[in-house]
Amino acid sequence: MNVIIVGAGKVGYTLAQYLSIDGDNITIIDKKDSALEHVNNNLDVMCVKGNATSLKVLEEAGVREADLLISVTDSDELNMLCSLAAKKLGAKYTVARVRNPSYDEEITLLTEAVGIDLVINPEKAAAIEIAKLIKYPSVCSIDNFSDGKVNLVGFKAEDTALEGKKISEIRFIRGNVLFCGVERNDEFIMPKGDYVFNKDDKVYVIGEHNDIQNLFNKLGKYKKKVKRAMIVGGGKIAYYLAKIVNEVGVKCKIIEKDLSICEELTELLPNSIIINGDGMDEELLLSENLLEVESFITLTGRDEDNIIASILAYNRSVSNVITKITRDNYRDIGKAVGINTMVNPKSVTAYKILKYARSLKNKKKSCIENIYRICNDKAEAVEFIVGNDTTNIGEKFKDLEFNENALVVTIVRNNKIIIPTGDDCLKVNDRVIIVSKDKKLLQVDDIFYRW
């Protein structure tokens, strides 16, 4: 596909990186020399300097032949204007990042009036991901498939019944649950029956929610429902997050240094407690009952502050600590100091746009419903809907040859969840979830071995 990305910031760069790996022709527009130089030095993409609201600049970038234009600058209005101009000039599809909460309730109107095919709100998307981690405090990561029927969760094997055991020795695994991946020493492994878990492994298991909860009960990983959460940082993510979790009965306390932001949040979030103070101050955290909260979430604008505050909470034995980061290299730093649950809004946004871009490529054979990157982007889980033209429909898996780097982990058929065996097969309209080390799964057929 011919893809134009407007904005060479963190999200724009990440998108250019992912989409160029997928084999797309990428052109990126920005008016800053430093941003374009960074892109040019690291990625095999075309760079155009200029203001993307200029028709001349859009023409130079090839907008008339563009299959997709993605506008992810810091300005909502600029993103919407670029999308409108691109559609008028011939771009087939447009995506815009729109962050202002005041636009949130008008998304449908915006998409219809301006002609934007997909609107992404990074802060709201990140808040939704964090809310899932609050709802399921036993896990480091959670991704949902098939409208929430299937969960892919990641958790640490440390202090569980898995340590030192082979998968084949774990007798209490019953129901629709499958160990589909392990992260060890920054490598992704698809474990077989003879795989032996160690305490530092991050384990990925997929299945129906109740079956996973039962597994956690037997592993000693189950934690009670979160009722109290403390949030450090009162930005847009904190606003969306408090709104979401308040609706499911979680009481939020937000600590923010800026008094004007505190006053605004007090009006917007009547069911939350807003504290004007420094979230790095351990005495303040303790005086606000840090030891009584079940979840502690750091959402300031500085990764360093988020990590430091998370360490304070972690050292005080808060059971569920969630840290926002924006730099990928800080993930390793977080892990080194014991922080296992980190959310990167840039990555959340990029994954959603990547899913949309992939879905445009192959609508006929198998529609892509969800894409999640796992193990620091070394693997991905993709949900497809099987189409009429998918090959090997009705053929038993045991009679087929599969790509060794791909694994069919779940099939959802008529609302029934199937952990497949050799006697299972694919049928039209199945939702099939595949875990792969190959980052370029565009269709179900890509999992089959080709001579």
Coordinates of C-alpha atoms in Angstrom, one line a residue:
M1 CA 0.0 0.0 0.0
N2 CA 1.0 3.6 -0.5
V3 CA 0.8 5.2 2.9
I4 CA 1.4 8.9 3.9
I5 CA 2.0 9.7 7.6
V6 CA 1.7 13.3 8.7
G7 CA 3.8 14.0 11.8
A8 CA 7.2 12.4 12.6
G9 CA 6.8 12.4 16.3
K10 CA 6.8 9.2 18.5
V11 CA 3.6 7.8 17.1
G12 CA 4.4 8.7 13.5
Y13 CA 7.9 7.2 13.8
T14 CA 6.5 4.0 15.3
L15 CA 3.9 3.7 12.6
A16 CA 6.5 4.2 9.9
Q17 CA 8.6 1.6 11.5
Y18 CA 5.8 -1.0 11.7
L19 CA 4.3 -0.4 8.3
S20 CA 7.6 -0.4 6.5
I21 CA 8.4 -3.8 8.0
D22 CA 5.0 -4.9 6.6
G23 CA 6.3 -3.9 3.1
D24 CA 4.2 -0.8 2.6
N25 CA 5.5 2.3 0.7
I26 CA 5.8 5.0 3.3
T27 CA 6.0 8.8 2.9
I28 CA 6.3 10.9 6.1
I29 CA 5.6 14.6 6.2
D30 CA 6.9 17.0 8.9
K31 CA 8.1 20.6 9.1
K32 CA 10.9 19.9 11.5
D33 CA 14.4 19.0 10.1
S34 CA 15.4 17.2 13.3
A35 CA 12.4 14.9 13.2
L36 CA 12.8 14.0 9.5
E37 CA 16.6 13.5 10.0
H38 CA 15.8 10.9 12.8
V39 CA 13.4 9.1 10.5
N40 CA 15.8 9.3 7.5
N41 CA 18.7 7.9 9.5
N42 CA 16.8 4.9 10.8
L43 CA 14.0 3.9 8.4
D44 CA 13.8 3.2 4.7
V45 CA 11.0 5.7 4.0
M46 CA 10.5 8.8 1.9
C47 CA 10.6 12.1 3.8
V48 CA 8.9 15.4 2.7
K49 CA 9.5 18.6 4.6
G50 CA 6.6 21.1 4.9
N51 CA 3.2 21.9 6.3
A52 CA 0.7 19.1 5.5
T53 CA -2.1 21.6 5.2
S54 CA -0.4 22.8 2.0
L55 CA -1.9 21.2 -1.1
K56 CA 1.5 21.5 -2.7
V57 CA 3.2 19.5 0.1
L58 CA 0.4 16.8 -0.1
E59 CA 0.8 16.6 -3.8
E60 CA 4.6 16.2 -3.5
A61 CA 3.9 13.3 -1.0
G62 CA 1.8 11.6 -3.6
V63 CA -1.6 12.1 -2.0
R64 CA -3.6 11.3 -5.2
E65 CA -2.1 7.8 -5.3
A66 CA -2.3 7.2 -1.5
D67 CA -4.2 4.2 -0.2
L68 CA -4.1 5.6 3.3
L69 CA -3.2 8.9 5.0
I70 CA -2.6 8.9 8.7
S71 CA -2.4 12.3 10.5
V72 CA -0.8 12.1 13.9
T73 CA 0.5 15.6 14.6
D74 CA 0.1 17.3 18.0
S75 CA -2.8 19.4 16.7
D76 CA -6.3 17.9 16.5
E77 CA -7.5 20.6 14.1
L78 CA -4.5 20.1 11.8
N79 CA -5.1 16.3 11.8
M80 CA -8.7 16.8 10.8
L81 CA -7.9 19.4 8.2
C82 CA -5.2 17.1 6.6
S83 CA -7.8 14.2 6.5
L84 CA -10.3 16.4 4.8
A85 CA -7.8 17.8 2.2
A86 CA -6.4 14.3 1.5
K87 CA -9.9 12.9 0.9
K88 CA -10.7 15.7 -1.5
L89 CA -7.4 15.1 -3.4
G90 CA -8.0 11.4 -3.8
A91 CA -6.6 9.5 -0.8
K92 CA -8.8 6.3 -0.4
Y93 CA -8.8 6.2 3.4
T94 CA -7.8 8.6 6.2
V95 CA -7.0 8.2 9.9
A96 CA -6.7 11.1 12.4
R97 CA -5.4 11.4 15.9
V98 CA -7.9 13.5 17.9
R99 CA -7.0 14.0 21.6
N100 CA -9.2 16.8 23.0
P101 CA -11.9 15.4 25.3
S102 CA -14.3 18.0 24.1
Y103 CA -14.3 16.3 20.7
D104 CA -14.8 12.8 22.2
E105 CA -18.6 12.9 22.2
E106 CA -18.7 14.2 18.6
I107 CA -16.6 11.5 17.0
T108 CA -19.4 10.1 14.8
L109 CA -20.3 13.6 13.6
L110 CA -16.6 14.3 12.9
T111 CA -16.1 11.1 10.9
E112 CA -19.2 11.8 8.8
A113 CA -18.7 15.6 8.3
V114 CA -14.9 15.6 7.7
G115 CA -14.7 12.2 6.0
I116 CA -12.3 10.6 8.5
D117 CA -12.5 6.8 8.3
L118 CA -10.9 6.2 11.7
V119 CA -10.5 8.5 14.6
I120 CA -8.0 7.6 17.3
N121 CA -7.8 9.1 20.8
P122 CA -4.4 7.9 22.2
E123 CA -5.2 9.0 25.8
K124 CA -8.6 7.3 25.8
A125 CA -7.2 4.2 24.2
A126 CA -4.4 4.0 26.9
A127 CA -7.0 4.6 29.6
I128 CA -9.0 1.6 28.3
E129 CA -5.9 -0.6 28.4
I130 CA -5.0 0.5 32.0
A131 CA -8.6 -0.1 33.1
K132 CA -8.4 -3.7 32.0
L133 CA -5.2 -4.1 34.1
I134 CA -7.1 -2.7 37.1
K135 CA -10.0 -5.0 36.5
Y136 CA -7.6 -8.0 36.3
P137 CA -4.9 -7.1 38.9
S138 CA -3.3 -10.6 38.7
V139 CA -1.7 -10.0 35.3
C140 CA 1.0 -7.9 33.7
S141 CA -0.8 -7.6 30.4
I142 CA -4.2 -8.4 29.0
D143 CA -5.5 -8.4 25.4
N144 CA -9.1 -9.1 24.4
F145 CA -10.4 -11.0 21.4
S146 CA -13.8 -11.9 20.0
D147 CA -15.6 -9.1 21.7
G148 CA -14.1 -9.9 25.0
K149 CA -15.0 -13.6 25.0
V150 CA -11.3 -14.6 24.8
N151 CA -8.4 -13.1 26.9
L152 CA -4.7 -13.3 26.2
V153 CA -3.0 -12.6 29.5
G154 CA 0.7 -12.3 30.5
F155 CA 1.9 -13.0 34.0
K156 CA 5.1 -13.8 35.9
A157 CA 5.7 -17.4 36.7
E158 CA 7.5 -16.4 40.0
D159 CA 5.9 -17.7 43.2
T160 CA 3.4 -19.9 41.3
A161 CA 2.9 -23.7 40.9
L162 CA 4.6 -23.4 37.4
E163 CA 8.1 -22.9 38.7
G164 CA 10.4 -25.9 37.7
K165 CA 7.6 -27.8 36.1
K166 CA 7.1 -29.1 32.6
I167 CA 3.8 -28.1 30.9
S168 CA 3.0 -31.8 30.5
E169 CA 3.3 -32.2 34.3
I170 CA 0.7 -29.6 35.2
R171 CA -2.3 -31.8 35.7
F172 CA -4.8 -29.1 36.9
I173 CA -5.0 -27.5 33.5
R174 CA -8.5 -28.1 32.3
G175 CA -11.0 -26.3 30.1
N176 CA -10.3 -23.8 27.4
V177 CA -6.8 -22.6 28.4
L178 CA -3.6 -22.8 26.4
F179 CA 0.0 -21.8 27.2
C180 CA 0.8 -20.1 23.9
G181 CA 4.0 -18.2 24.6
V182 CA 6.8 -17.5 27.0
E183 CA 9.1 -14.5 27.3
R184 CA 12.5 -15.5 28.6
N185 CA 15.7 -13.3 28.4
D186 CA 13.9 -11.0 25.9
E187 CA 13.2 -14.0 23.6
F188 CA 9.7 -15.2 22.6
I189 CA 9.3 -19.0 22.8
M190 CA 6.3 -21.1 21.7
P191 CA 6.4 -23.8 24.4
K192 CA 5.7 -27.5 23.9
G193 CA 4.9 -30.1 26.5
D194 CA 8.5 -30.6 27.6
Y195 CA 9.0 -26.9 28.3
V196 CA 10.2 -26.2 31.9
F197 CA 9.1 -22.9 33.5
N198 CA 11.5 -20.8 35.6
K199 CA 10.7 -18.0 37.9
D200 CA 11.8 -15.2 35.6
D201 CA 9.5 -16.3 32.7
K202 CA 6.6 -14.1 31.6
V203 CA 4.0 -16.6 30.6
Y204 CA 1.2 -15.9 28.0
V205 CA -2.0 -17.9 28.4
I206 CA -5.1 -17.6 26.3
G207 CA -8.7 -18.8 26.9
E208 CA -12.1 -18.0 28.2
H209 CA -12.1 -15.5 31.2
N210 CA -13.5 -17.9 33.8
D211 CA -11.1 -20.7 32.8
I212 CA -8.2 -18.3 33.2
Q213 CA -9.5 -17.2 36.6
N214 CA -9.7 -20.8 37.7
L215 CA -6.1 -21.4 36.5
F216 CA -5.0 -18.4 38.5
N217 CA -6.8 -19.7 41.6
K218 CA -4.8 -22.9 41.3
L219 CA -1.6 -21.1 40.7
G220 CA -2.0 -18.9 43.7
K221 CA -2.2 -15.8 41.5
Y222 CA -5.7 -14.7 42.1
K223 CA -6.2 -11.2 43.6
K224 CA -9.4 -9.7 44.9
K225 CA -11.3 -7.1 42.9
V226 CA -9.8 -3.6 43.1
K227 CA -11.9 -1.1 45.0
R228 CA -9.5 1.7 45.6
A229 CA -7.0 3.2 43.1
M230 CA -4.4 6.0 43.4
I231 CA -3.4 7.9 40.3
V232 CA -0.3 10.2 40.1
G233 CA -0.7 12.8 37.4
G234 CA -3.9 14.5 36.3
G235 CA -3.6 14.6 32.6
K236 CA -6.1 13.4 29.9
I237 CA -5.3 9.7 30.6
A238 CA -6.1 10.1 34.3
Y239 CA -9.4 11.8 33.4
Y240 CA -10.5 9.0 31.0
L241 CA -9.3 6.3 33.4
A242 CA -11.1 7.7 36.4
K243 CA -14.3 8.0 34.4
I244 CA -14.1 4.4 33.2
V245 CA -13.2 2.7 36.5
N246 CA -15.7 4.8 38.5
E247 CA -18.4 3.2 36.5
V248 CA -17.4 -0.3 37.8
G249 CA -17.2 0.8 41.4
V250 CA -13.5 1.7 41.8
K251 CA -12.9 4.8 44.0
C252 CA -10.1 6.9 42.5
K253 CA -7.8 9.4 44.2
I254 CA -5.8 11.6 41.8
I255 CA -2.7 13.5 42.9
E256 CA -1.7 16.4 40.6
K257 CA 0.8 19.3 41.2
D258 CA -0.9 21.9 39.0
L259 CA -3.7 23.6 41.0
S260 CA -5.6 24.7 37.9
I261 CA -5.8 21.1 36.6
C262 CA -7.0 20.0 40.0
E263 CA -9.8 22.5 39.9
E264 CA -10.8 21.4 36.5
L265 CA -10.7 17.7 37.4
T266 CA -12.8 18.4 40.5
E267 CA -15.6 19.7 38.3
L268 CA -15.2 16.9 35.7
L269 CA -14.9 14.0 38.1
P270 CA -17.3 14.5 41.0
N271 CA -16.9 10.8 42.1
S272 CA -13.1 11.0 42.5
I273 CA -11.0 12.7 45.1
I274 CA -8.5 15.2 43.7
I275 CA -5.4 16.1 45.7
N276 CA -3.1 19.1 44.9
G277 CA 0.4 17.8 45.6
D278 CA 3.6 16.1 44.5
G279 CA 3.2 12.4 43.7
M280 CA 6.9 12.0 44.2
D281 CA 6.5 12.9 47.9
E282 CA 6.4 9.6 49.8
E283 CA 5.1 11.3 52.9
L284 CA 2.2 12.7 51.0
L285 CA 1.5 9.3 49.4
L286 CA 1.4 7.6 52.8
S287 CA -0.7 10.4 54.3
E288 CA -3.2 9.8 51.5
N289 CA -3.4 6.1 52.5
L290 CA -1.1 4.6 49.9
L291 CA -1.0 1.3 51.9
E292 CA -4.7 0.8 51.6
V293 CA -5.0 1.0 47.8
E294 CA -5.1 -2.1 45.6
S295 CA -3.9 -0.3 42.4
F296 CA -1.3 2.5 42.0
I297 CA -1.0 4.1 38.5
T298 CA 1.6 6.7 37.5
L299 CA 0.5 8.9 34.6
T300 CA 2.7 12.1 34.8
G301 CA 4.3 13.5 31.7
R302 CA 7.8 12.3 32.7
D303 CA 8.8 8.7 32.5
E304 CA 11.4 9.2 35.2
D305 CA 8.9 10.4 37.7
N306 CA 6.5 7.6 36.8
I307 CA 9.2 5.0 37.5
I308 CA 10.3 6.6 40.7
A309 CA 6.7 6.9 42.1
S310 CA 6.1 3.3 41.0
I311 CA 9.2 2.1 42.9
L312 CA 7.9 3.9 46.0
A313 CA 4.6 2.0 45.8
Y314 CA 6.3 -1.3 44.9
N315 CA 8.6 -1.0 47.9
R316 CA 5.5 -0.5 50.1
S317 CA 4.0 -3.8 48.7
V318 CA 1.2 -2.2 46.7
S319 CA 0.0 -5.3 44.9
N320 CA -0.9 -3.8 41.5
V321 CA 1.5 -1.1 40.2
I322 CA 0.9 0.2 36.6
T323 CA 3.4 2.6 35.0
K324 CA 3.0 4.8 31.9
I325 CA 6.1 5.1 29.8
T326 CA 6.7 6.8 26.4
R327 CA 10.2 5.6 25.7
D328 CA 10.8 2.0 24.8
N329 CA 14.2 1.8 26.4
Y330 CA 12.6 2.6 29.8
R331 CA 10.7 -0.7 29.7
D332 CA 14.0 -2.6 30.4
I333 CA 14.8 -0.1 33.2
G334 CA 11.3 -0.7 34.7
K335 CA 11.7 -4.4 34.6
A336 CA 15.2 -4.2 36.2
V337 CA 13.7 -2.5 39.3
G338 CA 10.7 -4.9 39.6
I339 CA 8.0 -3.0 37.6
N340 CA 6.3 -5.6 35.4
T341 CA 3.2 -3.7 34.2
M342 CA 3.9 -0.8 31.9
V343 CA 1.7 0.9 29.3
N344 CA 2.9 3.0 26.4
P345 CA 0.2 5.2 24.8
K346 CA 2.3 5.5 21.7
S347 CA 2.3 1.7 21.1
V348 CA -1.4 1.4 21.9
T349 CA -2.2 4.0 19.3
A350 CA 0.2 2.5 16.7
Y351 CA -1.3 -1.0 17.2
K352 CA -4.8 0.2 16.6
I353 CA -3.8 2.0 13.4
L354 CA -1.7 -0.9 12.3
K355 CA -4.7 -3.2 12.7
Y356 CA -6.7 -0.9 10.5
A357 CA -4.0 -0.7 7.8
R358 CA -3.6 -4.4 7.7
S359 CA -7.4 -4.9 7.4
L360 CA -7.5 -2.7 4.3
K361 CA -5.0 -5.0 2.5
N362 CA -7.0 -8.2 2.4
K363 CA -10.6 -7.7 3.0
K364 CA -11.8 -10.6 0.8
K365 CA -10.0 -13.7 2.2
S366 CA -9.9 -13.0 5.9
C367 CA -10.8 -9.9 7.7
I368 CA -8.4 -8.8 10.5
E369 CA -10.3 -8.0 13.7
N370 CA -7.5 -7.5 16.2
I371 CA -3.7 -7.2 16.4
Y372 CA -1.6 -7.1 19.5
R373 CA 2.2 -7.0 19.7
I374 CA 3.7 -9.0 22.6
C375 CA 7.2 -9.7 24.0
N376 CA 8.6 -6.2 23.1
D377 CA 7.3 -6.6 19.5
K378 CA 9.0 -9.9 19.0
A379 CA 5.7 -11.7 18.4
E380 CA 2.1 -10.8 17.7
A381 CA -1.4 -12.2 18.2
V382 CA -3.8 -11.6 15.3
E383 CA -7.6 -12.3 15.2
F384 CA -9.0 -13.1 11.7
I385 CA -12.5 -13.9 10.5
V386 CA -12.2 -16.8 8.1
G387 CA -13.5 -15.9 4.6
N388 CA -14.8 -18.1 1.8
D389 CA -11.5 -17.9 -0.1
T390 CA -9.3 -19.1 2.8
T391 CA -7.5 -22.3 1.8
N392 CA -7.7 -25.6 3.6
I393 CA -11.2 -25.0 5.0
G394 CA -12.6 -28.2 6.5
E395 CA -9.1 -29.9 6.5
K396 CA -8.1 -31.4 9.8
F397 CA -5.0 -29.6 11.3
K398 CA -3.2 -32.9 11.7
D399 CA -3.3 -33.3 7.9
L400 CA -1.8 -29.9 7.2
E401 CA 1.7 -28.4 7.4
F402 CA 2.0 -25.2 9.3
N403 CA 4.6 -22.4 9.4
E404 CA 6.8 -23.3 12.4
N405 CA 6.6 -19.7 13.6
A406 CA 2.8 -19.6 13.8
L407 CA 0.3 -21.3 16.1
V408 CA -3.5 -21.4 16.0
V409 CA -4.3 -20.8 19.6
T410 CA -8.1 -20.4 19.6
I411 CA -11.1 -20.7 17.4
V412 CA -14.4 -19.1 18.2
R413 CA -17.3 -20.7 16.4
N414 CA -21.0 -19.8 17.1
N415 CA -19.9 -18.2 20.4
K416 CA -18.2 -21.5 21.4
I417 CA -14.5 -21.2 22.3
I418 CA -12.3 -24.0 21.0
I419 CA -8.7 -24.7 21.9
P420 CA -7.8 -26.6 18.8
T421 CA -6.3 -30.1 18.5
G422 CA -5.2 -32.0 15.4
D423 CA -8.8 -33.1 14.8
D424 CA -10.1 -29.6 14.5
C425 CA -10.4 -27.5 11.3
L426 CA -11.3 -24.1 10.1
K427 CA -14.8 -23.1 8.9
V428 CA -16.1 -20.0 7.1
N429 CA -16.9 -17.2 9.6
D430 CA -14.8 -18.7 12.3
R431 CA -12.9 -16.2 14.4
V432 CA -9.4 -17.6 14.6
I433 CA -6.6 -16.3 16.8
I434 CA -3.0 -16.9 15.8
V435 CA 0.2 -16.2 17.7
S436 CA 3.2 -15.7 15.4
K437 CA 6.8 -14.6 15.5
D438 CA 6.3 -13.4 11.9
K439 CA 5.1 -9.8 12.0
K440 CA 3.5 -9.9 8.6
L441 CA 0.4 -12.0 8.9
L442 CA -2.0 -10.5 6.5
Q443 CA -4.4 -13.5 6.1
V444 CA -5.0 -16.9 7.6
D445 CA -3.3 -18.6 4.7
D446 CA 0.0 -17.2 5.9
I447 CA 0.1 -19.8 8.6
F448 CA 0.3 -22.7 6.2
Y449 CA 3.6 -24.0 4.9
R450 CA 4.2 -23.2 1.3
W451 CA 6.4 -25.3 -0.9

